mmCIF file with all atom_site columns, C-alpha atoms and ligand atoms in Angstrom:
data_model
loop_
_atom_site.group_PDB
_atom_site.id
_atom_site.type_symbol
_atom_site.label_atom_id
_atom_site.label_alt_id
_atom_site.label_comp_id
_atom_site.label_asym_id
_atom_site.label_entity_id
_atom_site.label_seq_id
_atom_site.pdbx_PDB_ins_code
_atom_site.Cartn_x
_atom_site.Cartn_y
_atom_site.Cartn_z
_atom_site.occupancy
_atom_site.B_iso_or_equiv
_atom_site.pdbx_formal_charge
_atom_site.auth_seq_id
_atom_site.auth_comp_id
_atom_site.auth_asym_id
_atom_site.auth_atom_id
_atom_site.pdbx_PDB_model_num
ATOM   1   C  CA  . MET C 1 1   ? -18.281 0.275   20.769  1.00 0.00 ? 1   MET C CA  1
ATOM   2   C  CA  . GLY C 1 2   ? -20.960 -0.950  18.403  1.00 0.00 ? 2   GLY C CA  1
ATOM   3   C  CA  . GLU C 1 3   ? -20.670 -3.940  16.119  1.00 0.00 ? 3   GLU C CA  1
ATOM   4   C  CA  . PRO C 1 4   ? -18.990 -3.593  12.727  1.00 0.00 ? 4   PRO C CA  1
ATOM   5   C  CA  . ALA C 1 5   ? -21.083 -3.277  9.580   1.00 0.00 ? 5   ALA C CA  1
ATOM   6   C  CA  . GLY C 1 6   ? -21.465 -7.020  8.990   1.00 0.00 ? 6   GLY C CA  1
ATOM   7   C  CA  . GLY C 1 7   ? -22.886 -7.556  12.478  1.00 0.00 ? 7   GLY C CA  1
ATOM   8   C  CA  . HIS C 1 8   ? -20.088 -9.971  13.425  1.00 0.00 ? 8   HIS C CA  1
ATOM   9   C  CA  . ALA C 1 9   ? -17.783 -10.163 16.469  1.00 0.00 ? 9   ALA C CA  1
ATOM   10  C  CA  . PRO C 1 10  ? -15.087 -7.477  16.897  1.00 0.00 ? 10  PRO C CA  1
ATOM   11  C  CA  . PHE C 1 11  ? -12.345 -7.418  14.230  1.00 0.00 ? 11  PHE C CA  1
ATOM   12  C  CA  . GLN C 1 12  ? -9.362  -9.752  14.758  1.00 0.00 ? 12  GLN C CA  1
ATOM   13  C  CA  . MET C 1 13  ? -5.906  -9.025  13.369  1.00 0.00 ? 13  MET C CA  1
ATOM   14  C  CA  . ASP C 1 14  ? -5.484  -12.490 11.784  1.00 0.00 ? 14  ASP C CA  1
ATOM   15  C  CA  . GLU C 1 15  ? -8.917  -12.644 10.202  1.00 0.00 ? 15  GLU C CA  1
ATOM   16  C  CA  . THR C 1 16  ? -10.008 -11.485 6.745   1.00 0.00 ? 16  THR C CA  1
ATOM   17  C  CA  . TYR C 1 17  ? -13.080 -9.356  6.130   1.00 0.00 ? 17  TYR C CA  1
ATOM   18  C  CA  . PRO C 1 18  ? -15.077 -8.319  3.059   1.00 0.00 ? 18  PRO C CA  1
ATOM   19  C  CA  . THR C 1 19  ? -13.927 -5.170  1.252   1.00 0.00 ? 19  THR C CA  1
ATOM   20  C  CA  . SER C 1 20  ? -17.456 -3.754  1.637   1.00 0.00 ? 20  SER C CA  1
ATOM   21  C  CA  . GLU C 1 21  ? -16.798 -3.423  5.384   1.00 0.00 ? 21  GLU C CA  1
ATOM   22  C  CA  . ILE C 1 22  ? -13.693 -1.321  4.962   1.00 0.00 ? 22  ILE C CA  1
ATOM   23  C  CA  . ALA C 1 23  ? -15.562 0.805   2.422   1.00 0.00 ? 23  ALA C CA  1
ATOM   24  C  CA  . ALA C 1 24  ? -18.332 1.352   4.985   1.00 0.00 ? 24  ALA C CA  1
ATOM   25  C  CA  . ILE C 1 25  ? -15.816 2.250   7.701   1.00 0.00 ? 25  ILE C CA  1
ATOM   26  C  CA  . VAL C 1 26  ? -13.904 4.656   5.441   1.00 0.00 ? 26  VAL C CA  1
ATOM   27  C  CA  . GLY C 1 27  ? -17.192 6.229   4.305   1.00 0.00 ? 27  GLY C CA  1
ATOM   28  C  CA  . LYS C 1 28  ? -18.388 6.808   7.871   1.00 0.00 ? 28  LYS C CA  1
ATOM   29  C  CA  . ALA C 1 29  ? -15.007 8.032   9.144   1.00 0.00 ? 29  ALA C CA  1
ATOM   30  C  CA  . SER C 1 30  ? -14.733 10.412  6.205   1.00 0.00 ? 30  SER C CA  1
ATOM   31  C  CA  . GLU C 1 31  ? -18.168 11.825  7.007   1.00 0.00 ? 31  GLU C CA  1
ATOM   32  C  CA  . LEU C 1 32  ? -17.417 12.191  10.735  1.00 0.00 ? 32  LEU C CA  1
ATOM   33  C  CA  . MET C 1 33  ? -13.981 13.727  10.218  1.00 0.00 ? 33  MET C CA  1
ATOM   34  C  CA  . GLY C 1 34  ? -14.841 15.858  7.206   1.00 0.00 ? 34  GLY C CA  1
ATOM   35  C  CA  . ILE C 1 35  ? -11.868 14.417  5.300   1.00 0.00 ? 35  ILE C CA  1
ATOM   36  C  CA  . PRO C 1 36  ? -12.312 13.058  1.723   1.00 0.00 ? 36  PRO C CA  1
ATOM   37  C  CA  . PRO C 1 37  ? -12.189 9.209   1.613   1.00 0.00 ? 37  PRO C CA  1
ATOM   38  C  CA  . HIS C 1 38  ? -9.079  9.073   -0.584  1.00 0.00 ? 38  HIS C CA  1
ATOM   39  C  CA  . GLN C 1 39  ? -7.163  11.381  1.722   1.00 0.00 ? 39  GLN C CA  1
ATOM   40  C  CA  . LEU C 1 40  ? -8.118  9.190   4.667   1.00 0.00 ? 40  LEU C CA  1
ATOM   41  C  CA  . MET C 1 41  ? -7.025  6.033   2.817   1.00 0.00 ? 41  MET C CA  1
ATOM   42  C  CA  . GLU C 1 42  ? -3.718  7.669   1.950   1.00 0.00 ? 42  GLU C CA  1
ATOM   43  C  CA  . LYS C 1 43  ? -3.057  8.557   5.600   1.00 0.00 ? 43  LYS C CA  1
ATOM   44  C  CA  . TYR C 1 44  ? -3.993  5.016   6.582   1.00 0.00 ? 44  TYR C CA  1
ATOM   45  C  CA  . GLY C 1 45  ? -1.495  3.579   4.072   1.00 0.00 ? 45  GLY C CA  1
ATOM   46  C  CA  . GLU C 1 46  ? 1.211   5.884   5.338   1.00 0.00 ? 46  GLU C CA  1
ATOM   47  C  CA  . SER C 1 47  ? 0.595   4.864   8.951   1.00 0.00 ? 47  SER C CA  1
ATOM   48  C  CA  . LEU C 1 48  ? 0.746   1.140   8.078   1.00 0.00 ? 48  LEU C CA  1
ATOM   49  C  CA  . VAL C 1 49  ? 4.388   1.183   6.978   1.00 0.00 ? 49  VAL C CA  1
ATOM   50  C  CA  . PRO C 1 50  ? 6.245   0.791   10.317  1.00 0.00 ? 50  PRO C CA  1
ATOM   51  C  CA  . ASP C 1 51  ? 4.132   -2.285  11.185  1.00 0.00 ? 51  ASP C CA  1
ATOM   52  C  CA  . LEU C 1 52  ? 4.509   -3.803  7.697   1.00 0.00 ? 52  LEU C CA  1
ATOM   53  C  CA  . PHE C 1 53  ? 8.273   -3.383  7.987   1.00 0.00 ? 53  PHE C CA  1
ATOM   54  C  CA  . LEU C 1 54  ? 8.277   -4.999  11.414  1.00 0.00 ? 54  LEU C CA  1
ATOM   55  C  CA  . ILE C 1 55  ? 6.277   -8.038  10.307  1.00 0.00 ? 55  ILE C CA  1
ATOM   56  C  CA  . TYR C 1 56  ? 7.936   -8.589  6.899   1.00 0.00 ? 56  TYR C CA  1
ATOM   57  C  CA  . LYS C 1 57  ? 11.508  -7.595  7.727   1.00 0.00 ? 57  LYS C CA  1
ATOM   58  C  CA  . LYS C 1 58  ? 12.819  -11.071 6.938   1.00 0.00 ? 58  LYS C CA  1
ATOM   59  C  CA  . TYR C 1 59  ? 11.860  -10.628 3.269   1.00 0.00 ? 59  TYR C CA  1
ATOM   60  C  CA  . MET C 1 60  ? 13.724  -7.328  2.918   1.00 0.00 ? 60  MET C CA  1
ATOM   61  C  CA  . ARG C 1 61  ? 17.392  -6.714  2.285   1.00 0.00 ? 61  ARG C CA  1
ATOM   62  C  CA  . PRO C 1 62  ? 18.947  -4.239  4.730   1.00 0.00 ? 62  PRO C CA  1
ATOM   63  C  CA  . GLU C 1 63  ? 20.466  -2.182  1.873   1.00 0.00 ? 63  GLU C CA  1
ATOM   64  C  CA  . TRP C 1 64  ? 17.097  -1.561  0.205   1.00 0.00 ? 64  TRP C CA  1
ATOM   65  C  CA  . ARG C 1 65  ? 15.844  1.975   0.374   1.00 0.00 ? 65  ARG C CA  1
ATOM   66  C  CA  . THR C 1 66  ? 12.593  3.251   -1.137  1.00 0.00 ? 66  THR C CA  1
ATOM   67  C  CA  . TYR C 1 67  ? 13.583  2.686   -4.806  1.00 0.00 ? 67  TYR C CA  1
ATOM   68  C  CA  . ASP C 1 68  ? 14.548  -0.984  -4.340  1.00 0.00 ? 68  ASP C CA  1
ATOM   69  C  CA  . MET C 1 69  ? 11.767  -1.609  -1.874  1.00 0.00 ? 69  MET C CA  1
ATOM   70  C  CA  . LEU C 1 70  ? 9.200   -0.529  -4.471  1.00 0.00 ? 70  LEU C CA  1
ATOM   71  C  CA  . LEU C 1 71  ? 10.923  -2.497  -7.240  1.00 0.00 ? 71  LEU C CA  1
ATOM   72  C  CA  . ASN C 1 72  ? 10.850  -5.626  -5.066  1.00 0.00 ? 72  ASN C CA  1
ATOM   73  C  CA  . THR C 1 73  ? 7.429   -5.296  -3.465  1.00 0.00 ? 73  THR C CA  1
ATOM   74  C  CA  . GLU C 1 74  ? 5.684   -7.620  -5.902  1.00 0.00 ? 74  GLU C CA  1
ATOM   75  C  CA  . ALA C 1 75  ? 8.331   -10.366 -6.030  1.00 0.00 ? 75  ALA C CA  1
ATOM   76  C  CA  . ALA C 1 76  ? 9.416   -10.251 -2.385  1.00 0.00 ? 76  ALA C CA  1
ATOM   77  C  CA  . MET C 1 77  ? 6.618   -8.783  -0.232  1.00 0.00 ? 77  MET C CA  1
ATOM   78  C  CA  . HIS C 1 78  ? 3.271   -9.409  -1.827  1.00 0.00 ? 78  HIS C CA  1
ATOM   79  C  CA  . ALA C 1 79  ? 4.433   -12.855 -3.012  1.00 0.00 ? 79  ALA C CA  1
ATOM   80  C  CA  . ALA C 1 80  ? 5.363   -13.684 0.610   1.00 0.00 ? 80  ALA C CA  1
ATOM   81  C  CA  . VAL C 1 81  ? 2.004   -12.382 1.805   1.00 0.00 ? 81  VAL C CA  1
ATOM   82  C  CA  . ARG C 1 82  ? 0.194   -14.667 -0.667  1.00 0.00 ? 82  ARG C CA  1
ATOM   83  C  CA  . LYS C 1 83  ? 2.343   -17.642 0.353   1.00 0.00 ? 83  LYS C CA  1
ATOM   84  C  CA  . GLU C 1 84  ? 1.904   -17.153 4.107   1.00 0.00 ? 84  GLU C CA  1
ATOM   85  C  CA  . ASP C 1 85  ? -1.848  -16.577 3.964   1.00 0.00 ? 85  ASP C CA  1
ATOM   86  C  CA  . SER C 1 86  ? -3.744  -18.079 1.064   1.00 0.00 ? 86  SER C CA  1
ATOM   87  C  CA  . ARG C 1 87  ? -6.769  -15.889 1.889   1.00 0.00 ? 87  ARG C CA  1
ATOM   88  C  CA  . ALA C 1 88  ? -4.736  -12.697 1.356   1.00 0.00 ? 88  ALA C CA  1
ATOM   89  C  CA  . THR C 1 89  ? -5.092  -10.868 -1.942  1.00 0.00 ? 89  THR C CA  1
ATOM   90  C  CA  . PRO C 1 90  ? -2.644  -7.979  -2.080  1.00 0.00 ? 90  PRO C CA  1
ATOM   91  C  CA  . PRO C 1 91  ? -2.821  -5.876  -5.252  1.00 0.00 ? 91  PRO C CA  1
ATOM   92  C  CA  . LEU C 1 92  ? -0.714  -6.595  -8.317  1.00 0.00 ? 92  LEU C CA  1
ATOM   93  C  CA  . LEU C 1 93  ? 1.993   -3.992  -8.680  1.00 0.00 ? 93  LEU C CA  1
ATOM   94  C  CA  . LEU C 1 94  ? 4.023   -3.643  -11.855 1.00 0.00 ? 94  LEU C CA  1
ATOM   95  C  CA  . VAL C 1 95  ? 6.928   -1.314  -11.129 1.00 0.00 ? 95  VAL C CA  1
ATOM   96  C  CA  . THR C 1 96  ? 8.916   0.082   -14.055 1.00 0.00 ? 96  THR C CA  1
ATOM   97  C  CA  . LYS C 1 97  ? 12.226  1.963   -13.891 1.00 0.00 ? 97  LYS C CA  1
ATOM   98  C  CA  . LYS C 1 98  ? 12.179  5.284   -15.721 1.00 0.00 ? 98  LYS C CA  1
ATOM   99  C  CA  . GLY C 1 99  ? 15.757  6.238   -15.024 1.00 0.00 ? 99  GLY C CA  1
ATOM   100 C  CA  . ARG C 1 100 ? 17.630  6.492   -11.732 1.00 0.00 ? 100 ARG C CA  1
ATOM   101 C  CA  . ARG C 1 101 ? 15.265  9.019   -10.192 1.00 0.00 ? 101 ARG C CA  1
ATOM   102 C  CA  . GLN C 1 102 ? 11.885  7.793   -11.335 1.00 0.00 ? 102 GLN C CA  1
ATOM   103 C  CA  . LEU C 1 103 ? 9.609   4.743   -11.054 1.00 0.00 ? 103 LEU C CA  1
ATOM   104 C  CA  . VAL C 1 104 ? 6.141   4.156   -12.443 1.00 0.00 ? 104 VAL C CA  1
ATOM   105 C  CA  . VAL C 1 105 ? 3.883   1.890   -10.374 1.00 0.00 ? 105 VAL C CA  1
ATOM   106 C  CA  . ASP C 1 106 ? 0.975   0.227   -12.168 1.00 0.00 ? 106 ASP C CA  1
ATOM   107 C  CA  . TYR C 1 107 ? -1.542  -0.786  -9.504  1.00 0.00 ? 107 TYR C CA  1
ATOM   108 C  CA  . TYR C 1 108 ? -4.243  -3.339  -10.178 1.00 0.00 ? 108 TYR C CA  1
ATOM   109 C  CA  . SER C 1 109 ? -6.818  -4.513  -7.645  1.00 0.00 ? 109 SER C CA  1
ATOM   110 C  CA  . ARG C 1 110 ? -10.568 -4.973  -7.694  1.00 0.00 ? 110 ARG C CA  1
ATOM   111 C  CA  . ARG C 1 111 ? -10.560 -3.314  -4.258  1.00 0.00 ? 111 ARG C CA  1
ATOM   112 C  CA  . ARG C 1 112 ? -9.791  0.077   -5.827  1.00 0.00 ? 112 ARG C CA  1
ATOM   113 C  CA  . MET C 1 113 ? -7.462  1.080   -2.994  1.00 0.00 ? 113 MET C CA  1
ATOM   114 C  CA  . ALA C 1 114 ? -4.753  2.884   -4.942  1.00 0.00 ? 114 ALA C CA  1
ATOM   115 C  CA  . ALA C 1 115 ? -5.011  5.770   -2.462  1.00 0.00 ? 115 ALA C CA  1
ATOM   116 C  CA  . VAL C 1 116 ? -3.641  3.345   0.151   1.00 0.00 ? 116 VAL C CA  1
ATOM   117 C  CA  . ALA C 1 117 ? -0.800  2.533   -2.261  1.00 0.00 ? 117 ALA C CA  1
ATOM   118 C  CA  . VAL C 1 118 ? 0.059   6.240   -2.531  1.00 0.00 ? 118 VAL C CA  1
ATOM   119 C  CA  . GLY C 1 119 ? 0.139   6.390   1.278   1.00 0.00 ? 119 GLY C CA  1
ATOM   120 C  CA  . ILE C 1 120 ? 2.353   3.293   1.554   1.00 0.00 ? 120 ILE C CA  1
ATOM   121 C  CA  . ILE C 1 121 ? 4.813   4.780   -0.959  1.00 0.00 ? 121 ILE C CA  1
ATOM   122 C  CA  . LYS C 1 122 ? 4.957   8.035   1.016   1.00 0.00 ? 122 LYS C CA  1
ATOM   123 C  CA  . GLY C 1 123 ? 5.235   6.064   4.268   1.00 0.00 ? 123 GLY C CA  1
ATOM   124 C  CA  . ILE C 1 124 ? 8.204   4.057   2.991   1.00 0.00 ? 124 ILE C CA  1
ATOM   125 C  CA  . ALA C 1 125 ? 9.995   7.240   1.881   1.00 0.00 ? 125 ALA C CA  1
ATOM   126 C  CA  . LYS C 1 126 ? 9.315   8.833   5.257   1.00 0.00 ? 126 LYS C CA  1
ATOM   127 C  CA  . TYR C 1 127 ? 10.596  5.742   7.045   1.00 0.00 ? 127 TYR C CA  1
ATOM   128 C  CA  . GLU C 1 128 ? 13.778  5.886   4.952   1.00 0.00 ? 128 GLU C CA  1
ATOM   129 C  CA  . SER C 1 129 ? 14.085  9.691   5.364   1.00 0.00 ? 129 SER C CA  1
ATOM   130 C  CA  . GLU C 1 130 ? 13.952  10.206  1.593   1.00 0.00 ? 130 GLU C CA  1
ATOM   131 C  CA  . LYS C 1 131 ? 12.178  12.954  -0.325  1.00 0.00 ? 131 LYS C CA  1
ATOM   132 C  CA  . VAL C 1 132 ? 9.824   11.734  -3.053  1.00 0.00 ? 132 VAL C CA  1
ATOM   133 C  CA  . GLU C 1 133 ? 7.158   13.310  -5.215  1.00 0.00 ? 133 GLU C CA  1
ATOM   134 C  CA  . VAL C 1 134 ? 4.189   10.970  -5.758  1.00 0.00 ? 134 VAL C CA  1
ATOM   135 C  CA  . THR C 1 135 ? 1.914   11.859  -8.672  1.00 0.00 ? 135 THR C CA  1
ATOM   136 C  CA  . LEU C 1 136 ? -1.228  10.133  -9.869  1.00 0.00 ? 136 LEU C CA  1
ATOM   137 C  CA  . LEU C 1 137 ? -1.074  9.711   -13.647 1.00 0.00 ? 137 LEU C CA  1
ATOM   138 C  CA  . THR C 1 138 ? -4.631  8.281   -13.806 1.00 0.00 ? 138 THR C CA  1
ATOM   139 C  CA  . PRO C 1 139 ? -7.741  8.690   -11.556 1.00 0.00 ? 139 PRO C CA  1
ATOM   140 C  CA  . VAL C 1 140 ? -7.232  7.170   -8.091  1.00 0.00 ? 140 VAL C CA  1
ATOM   141 C  CA  . GLY C 1 141 ? -10.560 5.393   -7.626  1.00 0.00 ? 141 GLY C CA  1
ATOM   142 C  CA  . GLU C 1 142 ? -10.181 2.887   -10.483 1.00 0.00 ? 142 GLU C CA  1
ATOM   143 C  CA  . GLU C 1 143 ? -9.116  -0.783  -10.472 1.00 0.00 ? 143 GLU C CA  1
ATOM   144 C  CA  . ARG C 1 144 ? -6.064  0.126   -12.574 1.00 0.00 ? 144 ARG C CA  1
ATOM   145 C  CA  . VAL C 1 145 ? -4.117  3.180   -11.505 1.00 0.00 ? 145 VAL C CA  1
ATOM   146 C  CA  . GLN C 1 146 ? -0.765  4.512   -12.622 1.00 0.00 ? 146 GLN C CA  1
ATOM   147 C  CA  . ILE C 1 147 ? 1.413   6.282   -10.046 1.00 0.00 ? 147 ILE C CA  1
ATOM   148 C  CA  . ARG C 1 148 ? 4.685   8.106   -10.702 1.00 0.00 ? 148 ARG C CA  1
ATOM   149 C  CA  . VAL C 1 149 ? 7.345   8.278   -8.001  1.00 0.00 ? 149 VAL C CA  1
ATOM   150 C  CA  . TYR C 1 150 ? 10.087  10.852  -8.449  1.00 0.00 ? 150 TYR C CA  1
ATOM   151 C  CA  . PHE C 1 151 ? 13.084  10.769  -6.120  1.00 0.00 ? 151 PHE C CA  1
ATOM   152 C  CA  . LEU C 1 152 ? 14.260  14.223  -5.074  1.00 0.00 ? 152 LEU C CA  1
ATOM   153 C  CA  . SER C 1 153 ? 16.983  13.055  -2.702  1.00 0.00 ? 153 SER C CA  1
HETATM 154 C  C1  . HEM U 2 .   ? 6.947   -2.898  1.974   1.00 0.00 ? 1   HEM U C1  1
HETATM 155 C  C2  . HEM U 2 .   ? 6.450   -4.040  2.040   1.00 0.00 ? 1   HEM U C2  1
HETATM 156 C  C3  . HEM U 2 .   ? 4.993   -4.398  1.891   1.00 0.00 ? 1   HEM U C3  1
HETATM 157 C  C4  . HEM U 2 .   ? 4.367   -5.354  2.592   1.00 0.00 ? 1   HEM U C4  1
HETATM 158 C  C5  . HEM U 2 .   ? 4.983   -6.245  3.642   1.00 0.00 ? 1   HEM U C5  1
HETATM 159 C  C6  . HEM U 2 .   ? 2.978   -5.387  2.144   1.00 0.00 ? 1   HEM U C6  1
HETATM 160 C  C7  . HEM U 2 .   ? 2.020   -6.240  2.641   1.00 0.00 ? 1   HEM U C7  1
HETATM 161 C  C8  . HEM U 2 .   ? 0.665   -6.179  2.362   1.00 0.00 ? 1   HEM U C8  1
HETATM 162 C  C9  . HEM U 2 .   ? -0.371  -6.959  3.005   1.00 0.00 ? 1   HEM U C9  1
HETATM 163 C  C10 . HEM U 2 .   ? -0.161  -7.979  4.133   1.00 0.00 ? 1   HEM U C10 1
HETATM 164 C  C11 . HEM U 2 .   ? -1.570  -6.613  2.479   1.00 0.00 ? 1   HEM U C11 1
HETATM 165 C  C12 . HEM U 2 .   ? -2.976  -7.170  2.847   1.00 0.00 ? 1   HEM U C12 1
HETATM 166 C  C13 . HEM U 2 .   ? -3.469  -8.162  1.832   1.00 0.00 ? 1   HEM U C13 1
HETATM 167 C  C14 . HEM U 2 .   ? -4.734  -8.917  2.264   1.00 0.00 ? 1   HEM U C14 1
HETATM 168 O  O1  . HEM U 2 .   ? -4.956  -9.142  3.473   1.00 0.00 ? 1   HEM U O1  1
HETATM 169 O  O2  . HEM U 2 .   ? -5.504  -9.356  1.368   1.00 0.00 ? 1   HEM U O2  1
HETATM 170 C  C15 . HEM U 2 .   ? -1.288  -5.580  1.502   1.00 0.00 ? 1   HEM U C15 1
HETATM 171 C  C16 . HEM U 2 .   ? -2.242  -4.927  0.783   1.00 0.00 ? 1   HEM U C16 1
HETATM 172 C  C17 . HEM U 2 .   ? -1.981  -3.822  0.029   1.00 0.00 ? 1   HEM U C17 1
HETATM 173 N  N1  . HEM U 2 .   ? -0.749  -3.408  -0.416  1.00 0.00 ? 1   HEM U N1  1
HETATM 174 FE FE1 . HEM U 2 .   ? 1.041   -4.050  0.249   1.00 0.00 ? 1   HEM U FE1 1
HETATM 175 N  N2  . HEM U 2 .   ? 2.783   -4.453  1.171   1.00 0.00 ? 1   HEM U N2  1
HETATM 176 C  C18 . HEM U 2 .   ? 3.996   -3.825  0.987   1.00 0.00 ? 1   HEM U C18 1
HETATM 177 C  C19 . HEM U 2 .   ? 4.264   -2.834  0.094   1.00 0.00 ? 1   HEM U C19 1
HETATM 178 C  C20 . HEM U 2 .   ? 3.324   -2.213  -0.670  1.00 0.00 ? 1   HEM U C20 1
HETATM 179 C  C21 . HEM U 2 .   ? 3.604   -1.128  -1.568  1.00 0.00 ? 1   HEM U C21 1
HETATM 180 C  C22 . HEM U 2 .   ? 4.968   -0.539  -1.854  1.00 0.00 ? 1   HEM U C22 1
HETATM 181 C  C23 . HEM U 2 .   ? 2.418   -0.776  -2.101  1.00 0.00 ? 1   HEM U C23 1
HETATM 182 C  C24 . HEM U 2 .   ? 2.132   0.301   -3.094  1.00 0.00 ? 1   HEM U C24 1
HETATM 183 C  C25 . HEM U 2 .   ? 2.917   0.716   -4.024  1.00 0.00 ? 1   HEM U C25 1
HETATM 184 C  C26 . HEM U 2 .   ? 1.387   -1.619  -1.539  1.00 0.00 ? 1   HEM U C26 1
HETATM 185 C  C27 . HEM U 2 .   ? 0.047   -1.532  -1.789  1.00 0.00 ? 1   HEM U C27 1
HETATM 186 C  C28 . HEM U 2 .   ? -0.923  -2.259  -1.141  1.00 0.00 ? 1   HEM U C28 1
HETATM 187 C  C29 . HEM U 2 .   ? -2.345  -1.923  -1.186  1.00 0.00 ? 1   HEM U C29 1
HETATM 188 C  C30 . HEM U 2 .   ? -2.949  -0.724  -1.878  1.00 0.00 ? 1   HEM U C30 1
HETATM 189 C  C31 . HEM U 2 .   ? -3.018  -2.909  -0.447  1.00 0.00 ? 1   HEM U C31 1
HETATM 190 C  C32 . HEM U 2 .   ? -4.543  -2.968  -0.168  1.00 0.00 ? 1   HEM U C32 1
HETATM 191 C  C33 . HEM U 2 .   ? -5.268  -4.059  -0.895  1.00 0.00 ? 1   HEM U C33 1
HETATM 192 C  C34 . HEM U 2 .   ? -5.655  -3.752  -2.328  1.00 0.00 ? 1   HEM U C34 1
HETATM 193 O  O3  . HEM U 2 .   ? -5.458  -2.620  -2.842  1.00 0.00 ? 1   HEM U O3  1
HETATM 194 O  O4  . HEM U 2 .   ? -6.198  -4.672  -2.991  1.00 0.00 ? 1   HEM U O4  1
HETATM 195 N  N3  . HEM U 2 .   ? 1.989   -2.502  -0.684  1.00 0.00 ? 1   HEM U N3  1
HETATM 196 N  N4  . HEM U 2 .   ? 0.077   -5.357  1.432   1.00 0.00 ? 1   HEM U N4  1
#
C-alpha cells in the first residue's frame, strides 16, 4: 500500500486528518470504481452506522428508533463527540419535526459532506428495520443542505 495523500504514516483510528485527504481519497476511489463521489460518500455513511452505534451506545436510549435518534443526534451524539475529543468537529444538525411521519434535517458543515449524512440516515433506518424516504431539498455539495426524511413504516 502506498502512502496517503499527505505523505504521512498510515492512518490511525484515533487520529484526525485534514478534510483535503478524504476528498482526495473519495475522488480517486470514485474514478477507480466509476461511481459518482456523492454516491460513494452516501454508501460510506450508511456503512458507518453499526460501528457508530457500538461506540456511542451509552449516549442512546434503548427505546429510540430512527425518528428519536435523528431528533437527538445534535444534543446527545455530536455533543458527546465534541466533549470526548476536542479535535472532533461533527456537523451542526438542526432537526425539525414536520408531523409524526416527517423530519427536516438542516445540515451545516464546511466539510460539505451532506451525502454522508444522507447515508447515515439511511443506515440508521436500516439498522432499525424501518422504511424511510430520504429526499434532498437543496443541492448536496453545499455547506448548508436541507434533507427531508419521511417515515413510511
Ligand atoms: C447516531 C449517532 C451518531 C454518532 C455517534 C455520530 C458521530 C460522529 C462522529 C464521531 C463524527 C466525526 C467527527 C470528527 O472526527 O470531526 C461524525 C461526523 C459526521 N456526522 Fe455524525 N454521528 C451520529 C449521527 C449522525 C447523523 C444522524 C447524521 C446525519 C443526519 C450525522 C452526520 C455526520 C456527518 C455528515 C459527519 C461528517 C463530518 C462533516 O460533515 O462535517 N451523524 N459523527
